[in-house]
Amino acid sequence: MNNDDFRQWSQRAADWGADYRNNLRERPVRPLIEPGDIYRSIEASPPEDAESMDRIFADFQEKIVPGMTHWQHPRFFAYFPANAAPVSVVAEYLVSAMAAQCMLWQTSPAATELEMRTVDWMRQALGLPEGFSGVIQDSASSATLNAVLTMRERALDWQGNKRGLAGQGRLRIYSSDQVHTSIDRAIWVSGIGEDNLVRIPVAGRFRAMDATALDAAIVADRAAGMLPAGIIASVGGTSTGGTDDIAAVAAVAGRHGLYLHVDAAWAGSAMICPEYRHFWAGAELADSIVFNPHKWLGAQFDCSMQFIRRPEDLVRTLAIKPEFLKTHGRDGIINYSEWSVPLGRRFRALKLWFLLRAHGLENLRTMIRNHVAWSEGLAARLAREVDFEIVTEPMLSLFSFRHKAASAADADEHNLRLVNAINDDGRIYLTQTKVDGKVAIRFQVGQFDATAGDVDAAFTAITEIARATA
């Protein structure tokens, strides 16, 4: 592909992207295909000779697109959003065209310094105090792993990386059962072990960790000769929005000298609205916080922001400085590869910079406030329906519900059948969860282009299909 071809096909791809976004409501949110359909449609062996871009692009449209779940669809109400506002997509075109490796200041000075600035913009937007530094990671999973590794090293007096875990004290990490499974994986990868992730009981509407039980668990572990290392708190858990009392948890962490990490991957975006900040009151006391602008805020994946109170602890945990990575003659610079597990880094700050400037905080706040209001309105409408019950009340824009099965029917099986029927219908997309051991259906509003009409369409689809499957 020469430069003229590159220009032509870049324009063609951009035109396709605009048409795709414009016509998304005409597509089913999730494809009606069977496992293996796409695989079988792709040639079994790689081509020996070059193929034309016309043919490649035609195959993309005919074979790939029909097999995609459309995460930018305005009626995508499943999981959490993975928004990609158009302006962030434009920024990603530029990032892809430059194809820079942004691991060090010297390998892309503008990427490093723009990241420093956009992180501080977001700190201000979320109402966090000065004193937090930050870094843009690929995902909350990576940010949480970084936090757990730092907990481990601090608890082991910085000897874990050198000596390993054999012969060291038995480390303990504390959380509720409402946290994301990325916490479990971080415990695995860090070598701490699943048996040492202590699940603290929850209580109340938001299924918050019991701070008294947390304190007692730490005291008991210390008495048994174990080594408490840190606490992971949740704001807006994946299943039903489980949210801890961060101030109460922070008080326990401070009393015992433990590292506190706050996972607000989805809900953190809502903190640009001052009226929602009570959900994470006390977050300013944490050692680290993660939230994902690539979820609710509109920055294209991947863009996960980790705020850190003491970046020197993270760097001490993760930095390796061979001679070929040193920047000579420059003091006081940040090399963000020392703030994360991977050495390689993409230029993630550019899309966030474009997004914040093109939309402004007030327009983003309006979007989030609308989503919360529409979700609360839908929950109220379903609650008035005789055959529906609200299982968990809205936490921001997320709630869960259940359809009442016939007296002789299995309620869990009935609701799984219902959510599958809703998704096969194609008008909207939902996911299920379990609440107190029983199946419930999750609903969240978060897609960047969703409207009140799309939420009305969800009510129609849910109630019509429920009647049909009763």
Short mmCIF file of N, CA and C in Angstrom, two decimals, residues 155-239:
data_model
loop_
_atom_site.label_atom_id
_atom_site.label_comp_id
_atom_site.label_asym_id
_atom_site.label_seq_id
_atom_site.Cartn_x
_atom_site.Cartn_y
_atom_site.Cartn_z
N ALA A 155 4.13 -4.55 52.27
CA ALA A 155 3.97 -5.44 53.42
C ALA A 155 5.21 -6.29 53.66
N LEU A 156 5.95 -6.60 52.57
CA LEU A 156 7.16 -7.44 52.68
C LEU A 156 8.42 -6.61 52.78
N ASP A 157 8.27 -5.33 53.10
CA ASP A 157 9.42 -4.44 53.23
C ASP A 157 10.25 -4.44 51.95
N TRP A 158 9.55 -4.46 50.81
CA TRP A 158 10.16 -4.35 49.48
C TRP A 158 11.09 -5.51 49.14
N GLN A 159 10.80 -6.68 49.67
CA GLN A 159 11.65 -7.84 49.42
C GLN A 159 10.97 -8.91 48.56
N GLY A 160 9.69 -8.71 48.21
CA GLY A 160 8.99 -9.74 47.45
C GLY A 160 9.57 -9.96 46.07
N ASN A 161 9.84 -8.88 45.34
CA ASN A 161 10.40 -9.03 43.99
C ASN A 161 11.75 -9.71 44.02
N LYS A 162 12.53 -9.45 45.04
CA LYS A 162 13.89 -10.00 45.11
C LYS A 162 13.91 -11.43 45.64
N ARG A 163 13.21 -11.67 46.73
CA ARG A 163 13.32 -12.96 47.40
C ARG A 163 12.18 -13.91 47.08
N GLY A 164 11.11 -13.42 46.45
CA GLY A 164 9.96 -14.25 46.22
C GLY A 164 9.10 -14.35 47.48
N LEU A 165 8.04 -15.15 47.40
CA LEU A 165 7.12 -15.26 48.53
C LEU A 165 7.44 -16.41 49.47
N ALA A 166 8.27 -17.34 49.02
CA ALA A 166 8.61 -18.49 49.87
C ALA A 166 9.33 -18.02 51.13
N GLY A 167 8.86 -18.51 52.26
CA GLY A 167 9.48 -18.17 53.53
C GLY A 167 9.04 -16.84 54.10
N GLN A 168 8.20 -16.10 53.36
CA GLN A 168 7.70 -14.82 53.86
C GLN A 168 6.42 -15.05 54.65
N GLY A 169 5.96 -14.03 55.33
CA GLY A 169 4.69 -14.12 56.04
C GLY A 169 3.55 -14.34 55.06
N ARG A 170 2.49 -14.95 55.55
CA ARG A 170 1.32 -15.23 54.70
C ARG A 170 0.50 -13.94 54.53
N LEU A 171 0.54 -13.42 53.33
CA LEU A 171 -0.11 -12.14 53.05
C LEU A 171 -1.63 -12.29 52.98
N ARG A 172 -2.34 -11.23 53.37
CA ARG A 172 -3.80 -11.24 53.34
C ARG A 172 -4.29 -9.92 52.71
N ILE A 173 -5.26 -10.05 51.80
CA ILE A 173 -5.91 -8.91 51.16
C ILE A 173 -7.41 -9.02 51.48
N TYR A 174 -8.07 -7.88 51.68
CA TYR A 174 -9.46 -7.86 52.14
C TYR A 174 -10.35 -7.12 51.14
N SER A 175 -11.53 -7.70 50.88
CA SER A 175 -12.54 -7.06 50.03
C SER A 175 -13.88 -7.70 50.34
N SER A 176 -14.93 -7.15 49.75
CA SER A 176 -16.24 -7.81 49.83
C SER A 176 -16.37 -8.76 48.64
N ASP A 177 -17.54 -9.39 48.52
CA ASP A 177 -17.78 -10.25 47.36
C ASP A 177 -18.40 -9.46 46.21
N GLN A 178 -18.46 -8.13 46.34
CA GLN A 178 -19.04 -7.30 45.30
C GLN A 178 -18.00 -6.78 44.31
N VAL A 179 -16.74 -7.00 44.59
CA VAL A 179 -15.69 -6.48 43.71
C VAL A 179 -15.63 -7.28 42.42
N HIS A 180 -15.02 -6.68 41.42
CA HIS A 180 -14.88 -7.31 40.11
C HIS A 180 -13.92 -8.50 40.20
N THR A 181 -14.10 -9.47 39.32
CA THR A 181 -13.23 -10.65 39.33
C THR A 181 -11.79 -10.32 38.95
N SER A 182 -11.53 -9.11 38.45
CA SER A 182 -10.14 -8.72 38.20
C SER A 182 -9.34 -8.70 39.51
N ILE A 183 -10.03 -8.52 40.63
CA ILE A 183 -9.35 -8.55 41.93
C ILE A 183 -8.86 -9.98 42.19
N ASP A 184 -9.71 -10.97 41.92
CA ASP A 184 -9.29 -12.37 42.09
C ASP A 184 -8.06 -12.66 41.23
N ARG A 185 -8.11 -12.20 39.99
CA ARG A 185 -6.99 -12.48 39.08
C ARG A 185 -5.71 -11.79 39.55
N ALA A 186 -5.83 -10.58 40.07
CA ALA A 186 -4.64 -9.89 40.59
C ALA A 186 -4.04 -10.66 41.75
N ILE A 187 -4.90 -11.25 42.58
CA ILE A 187 -4.41 -12.06 43.71
C ILE A 187 -3.67 -13.29 43.19
N TRP A 188 -4.21 -13.89 42.13
CA TRP A 188 -3.53 -15.05 41.53
C TRP A 188 -2.16 -14.64 40.99
N VAL A 189 -2.17 -13.63 40.12
CA VAL A 189 -0.95 -13.25 39.40
C VAL A 189 0.13 -12.76 40.35
N SER A 190 -0.27 -12.10 41.42
CA SER A 190 0.70 -11.56 42.38
C SER A 190 1.34 -12.65 43.24
N GLY A 191 0.80 -13.86 43.16
CA GLY A 191 1.34 -14.96 43.96
C GLY A 191 0.79 -15.03 45.37
N ILE A 192 -0.13 -14.14 45.71
CA ILE A 192 -0.69 -14.13 47.07
C ILE A 192 -1.62 -15.32 47.29
N GLY A 193 -2.38 -15.68 46.27
CA GLY A 193 -3.20 -16.87 46.34
C GLY A 193 -4.64 -16.60 46.75
N GLU A 194 -5.54 -17.27 46.06
CA GLU A 194 -6.98 -17.07 46.26
C GLU A 194 -7.41 -17.28 47.70
N ASP A 195 -6.80 -18.22 48.40
CA ASP A 195 -7.19 -18.50 49.79
C ASP A 195 -6.88 -17.34 50.72
N ASN A 196 -6.07 -16.40 50.27
CA ASN A 196 -5.69 -15.26 51.10
C ASN A 196 -6.42 -13.98 50.73
N LEU A 197 -7.44 -14.09 49.87
CA LEU A 197 -8.35 -12.98 49.62
C LEU A 197 -9.52 -13.16 50.58
N VAL A 198 -9.58 -12.33 51.60
CA VAL A 198 -10.56 -12.48 52.68
C VAL A 198 -11.81 -11.69 52.30
N ARG A 199 -12.95 -12.39 52.18
CA ARG A 199 -14.21 -11.76 51.81
C ARG A 199 -14.94 -11.28 53.06
N ILE A 200 -15.16 -9.99 53.12
CA ILE A 200 -15.82 -9.39 54.27
C ILE A 200 -17.33 -9.32 54.00
N PRO A 201 -18.17 -9.65 54.99
CA PRO A 201 -19.62 -9.60 54.79
C PRO A 201 -20.08 -8.19 54.40
N VAL A 202 -21.22 -8.15 53.69
CA VAL A 202 -21.79 -6.88 53.26
C VAL A 202 -23.17 -6.69 53.87
N ALA A 203 -23.62 -5.43 53.85
CA ALA A 203 -24.94 -5.13 54.42
C ALA A 203 -25.47 -3.86 53.78
N GLY A 204 -26.80 -3.67 53.88
CA GLY A 204 -27.42 -2.44 53.44
C GLY A 204 -27.77 -2.44 51.97
N ARG A 205 -28.45 -1.39 51.56
CA ARG A 205 -28.93 -1.27 50.18
C ARG A 205 -27.80 -1.42 49.17
N PHE A 206 -26.65 -0.83 49.48
CA PHE A 206 -25.55 -0.83 48.51
C PHE A 206 -24.55 -1.95 48.76
N ARG A 207 -24.90 -2.90 49.63
CA ARG A 207 -24.05 -4.07 49.86
C ARG A 207 -22.63 -3.66 50.20
N ALA A 208 -22.54 -2.77 51.18
CA ALA A 208 -21.25 -2.22 51.59
C ALA A 208 -20.54 -3.17 52.55
N MET A 209 -19.23 -3.20 52.44
CA MET A 209 -18.42 -3.98 53.35
C MET A 209 -18.65 -3.53 54.79
N ASP A 210 -18.80 -4.49 55.69
CA ASP A 210 -19.01 -4.20 57.11
C ASP A 210 -17.66 -3.80 57.71
N ALA A 211 -17.51 -2.52 58.05
CA ALA A 211 -16.22 -2.03 58.54
C ALA A 211 -15.82 -2.67 59.85
N THR A 212 -16.79 -2.97 60.70
CA THR A 212 -16.49 -3.63 61.97
C THR A 212 -15.96 -5.04 61.73
N ALA A 213 -16.60 -5.75 60.80
CA ALA A 213 -16.13 -7.10 60.46
C ALA A 213 -14.76 -7.06 59.80
N LEU A 214 -14.52 -6.04 58.99
CA LEU A 214 -13.21 -5.85 58.36
C LEU A 214 -12.13 -5.68 59.44
N ASP A 215 -12.38 -4.80 60.37
CA ASP A 215 -11.42 -4.57 61.44
C ASP A 215 -11.15 -5.85 62.22
N ALA A 216 -12.21 -6.59 62.53
CA ALA A 216 -12.05 -7.84 63.29
C ALA A 216 -11.25 -8.87 62.51
N ALA A 217 -11.45 -8.95 61.19
CA ALA A 217 -10.72 -9.92 60.38
C ALA A 217 -9.23 -9.60 60.37
N ILE A 218 -8.89 -8.32 60.28
CA ILE A 218 -7.48 -7.92 60.28
C ILE A 218 -6.83 -8.26 61.63
N VAL A 219 -7.53 -7.93 62.71
CA VAL A 219 -7.00 -8.22 64.06
C VAL A 219 -6.80 -9.73 64.23
N ALA A 220 -7.78 -10.52 63.78
CA ALA A 220 -7.68 -11.98 63.92
C ALA A 220 -6.52 -12.54 63.10
N ASP A 221 -6.33 -12.02 61.89
CA ASP A 221 -5.24 -12.51 61.05
C ASP A 221 -3.88 -12.18 61.66
N ARG A 222 -3.76 -10.98 62.18
CA ARG A 222 -2.49 -10.61 62.82
C ARG A 222 -2.22 -11.52 64.03
N ALA A 223 -3.27 -11.77 64.79
CA ALA A 223 -3.10 -12.63 65.96
C ALA A 223 -2.69 -14.05 65.57
N ALA A 224 -3.11 -14.47 64.37
CA ALA A 224 -2.77 -15.82 63.88
C ALA A 224 -1.42 -15.86 63.17
N GLY A 225 -0.69 -14.75 63.20
CA GLY A 225 0.63 -14.72 62.60
C GLY A 225 0.65 -14.41 61.12
N MET A 226 -0.47 -13.97 60.58
CA MET A 226 -0.53 -13.62 59.15
C MET A 226 -0.13 -12.17 58.95
N LEU A 227 -0.02 -11.75 57.69
CA LEU A 227 0.51 -10.45 57.35
C LEU A 227 -0.50 -9.67 56.50
N PRO A 228 -1.43 -8.94 57.12
CA PRO A 228 -2.36 -8.12 56.34
C PRO A 228 -1.60 -7.11 55.48
N ALA A 229 -2.01 -6.99 54.21
CA ALA A 229 -1.27 -6.14 53.27
C ALA A 229 -2.10 -5.00 52.71
N GLY A 230 -3.39 -5.22 52.48
CA GLY A 230 -4.16 -4.15 51.87
C GLY A 230 -5.64 -4.48 51.76
N ILE A 231 -6.40 -3.45 51.40
CA ILE A 231 -7.85 -3.55 51.27
C ILE A 231 -8.25 -3.03 49.90
N ILE A 232 -9.20 -3.70 49.26
CA ILE A 232 -9.74 -3.24 47.98
C ILE A 232 -11.21 -2.94 48.19
N ALA A 233 -11.57 -1.69 48.02
CA ALA A 233 -12.95 -1.24 48.19
C ALA A 233 -13.60 -1.02 46.83
N SER A 234 -14.92 -1.08 46.82
CA SER A 234 -15.68 -1.00 45.57
C SER A 234 -16.60 0.21 45.58
N VAL A 235 -16.66 0.91 44.44
CA VAL A 235 -17.67 1.93 44.19
C VAL A 235 -18.31 1.60 42.85
N GLY A 236 -19.53 1.04 42.92
CA GLY A 236 -20.21 0.66 41.69
C GLY A 236 -19.81 -0.71 41.19
N GLY A 237 -19.94 -1.74 42.02
CA GLY A 237 -19.54 -3.09 41.63
C GLY A 237 -20.29 -3.59 40.40
N THR A 238 -19.69 -4.57 39.74
CA THR A 238 -20.19 -5.01 38.43
C THR A 238 -21.56 -5.64 38.51
N SER A 239 -21.84 -6.44 39.52
CA SER A 239 -23.08 -7.19 39.54
C SER A 239 -24.29 -6.29 39.71
#
